[in-house]
Amino acid sequence: MSNIEVHYRALQAIGAEVSTAADTLIGTIGDFQELGSGCDPNIPVDVALEAVATSIADNIAEIGKGCADIGQKLRLSGEEYEQVETHNAQLSEKFERRLGC
């Protein structure tokens, strides 16, 4: 597999993680909508609000973790790319020396 394919696949995986984080955020918005559309009258409002607040906090924490994971993967991908570029430059130098350029 070429270096370009490796980076392309890494970016695809990162895109999938961004999509998952977006889905989580949509779930959080759904929590707000559910609360606004009318709660079960048997559940006290403060209990319902606390449950939604906890869900939102959990979702935000999950999004933050996902963003940190994405950042780590981008950093590693960038480091790998730099290593490949350094290796390619070294090979080019060797090739040029052999040709006497």
XYZ file of C-alpha atoms in Angstrom:
101
model
C 0.000 0.000 0.000
C 1.413 3.385 -0.970
C 1.985 6.207 1.494
C -0.832 8.170 -0.111
C -3.235 5.275 0.453
C -2.188 5.020 4.103
C -2.851 8.722 4.681
C -6.099 8.589 2.723
C -7.348 5.718 4.886
C -6.275 7.538 8.050
C -8.239 10.588 6.943
C -11.269 8.403 6.175
C -11.122 6.986 9.709
C -10.870 10.492 11.146
C -13.876 11.535 9.057
C -15.860 8.625 10.475
C -14.988 9.723 14.010
C -16.082 13.293 13.269
C -19.367 11.880 11.974
C -19.820 9.896 15.191
C -19.151 13.021 17.273
C -21.760 14.875 15.206
C -24.280 12.091 15.816
C -23.598 12.382 19.555
C -24.249 16.108 19.416
C -27.491 15.487 17.518
C -28.473 13.110 20.331
C -27.840 15.907 22.815
C -30.079 18.241 20.827
C -32.690 15.477 20.850
C -32.501 15.439 24.651
C -33.344 19.133 24.697
C -36.221 18.618 22.282
C -37.598 15.754 24.337
C -37.522 17.889 27.455
C -39.225 20.757 25.639
C -41.949 18.596 24.105
C -43.438 17.769 27.481
C -42.185 15.565 30.240
C -44.030 12.810 31.988
C -46.168 14.669 34.536
C -45.200 12.064 37.128
C -41.538 13.081 36.956
C -40.616 16.259 38.805
C -39.153 18.937 36.531
C -35.933 19.184 38.565
C -35.356 15.431 38.191
C -36.002 15.616 34.429
C -33.680 18.621 34.084
C -30.937 16.862 36.031
C -31.254 13.758 33.842
C -31.011 15.831 30.658
C -28.109 17.876 32.064
C -26.269 14.667 32.940
C -26.902 13.263 29.461
C -25.671 16.467 27.849
C -22.557 16.523 30.048
C -21.838 12.898 29.149
C -22.312 13.627 25.444
C -20.050 16.679 25.580
C -17.399 14.644 27.405
C -17.660 11.960 24.717
C -17.318 14.564 21.961
C -14.260 16.001 23.724
C -12.710 12.551 23.958
C -13.443 11.957 20.279
C -11.829 15.286 19.363
C -8.754 14.400 21.430
C -8.544 11.027 19.666
C -8.848 12.730 16.282
C -6.116 15.205 17.244
C -3.841 12.368 18.300
C -4.425 10.512 15.032
C -3.741 13.656 13.010
C -0.524 14.235 14.949
C 0.598 10.645 14.397
C -0.351 10.808 10.737
C 1.639 14.040 10.381
C 4.661 12.484 12.089
C 4.431 9.449 9.825
C 4.213 11.709 6.774
C 7.321 13.616 7.919
C 9.187 10.329 8.384
C 8.218 9.220 4.884
C 9.277 12.580 3.437
C 12.636 12.390 5.260
C 13.172 8.851 3.984
C 12.264 9.903 0.424
C 14.689 12.829 0.623
C 17.463 10.484 1.794
C 16.742 8.108 -1.076
C 16.797 10.990 -3.545
C 20.172 12.127 -2.236
C 21.597 8.606 -2.584
C 20.201 8.332 -6.104
C 21.630 11.721 -7.095
C 25.057 10.796 -5.675
C 25.059 7.568 -7.661
C 24.212 9.497 -10.812
C 26.839 12.077 -9.977
C 24.385 14.996 -9.908
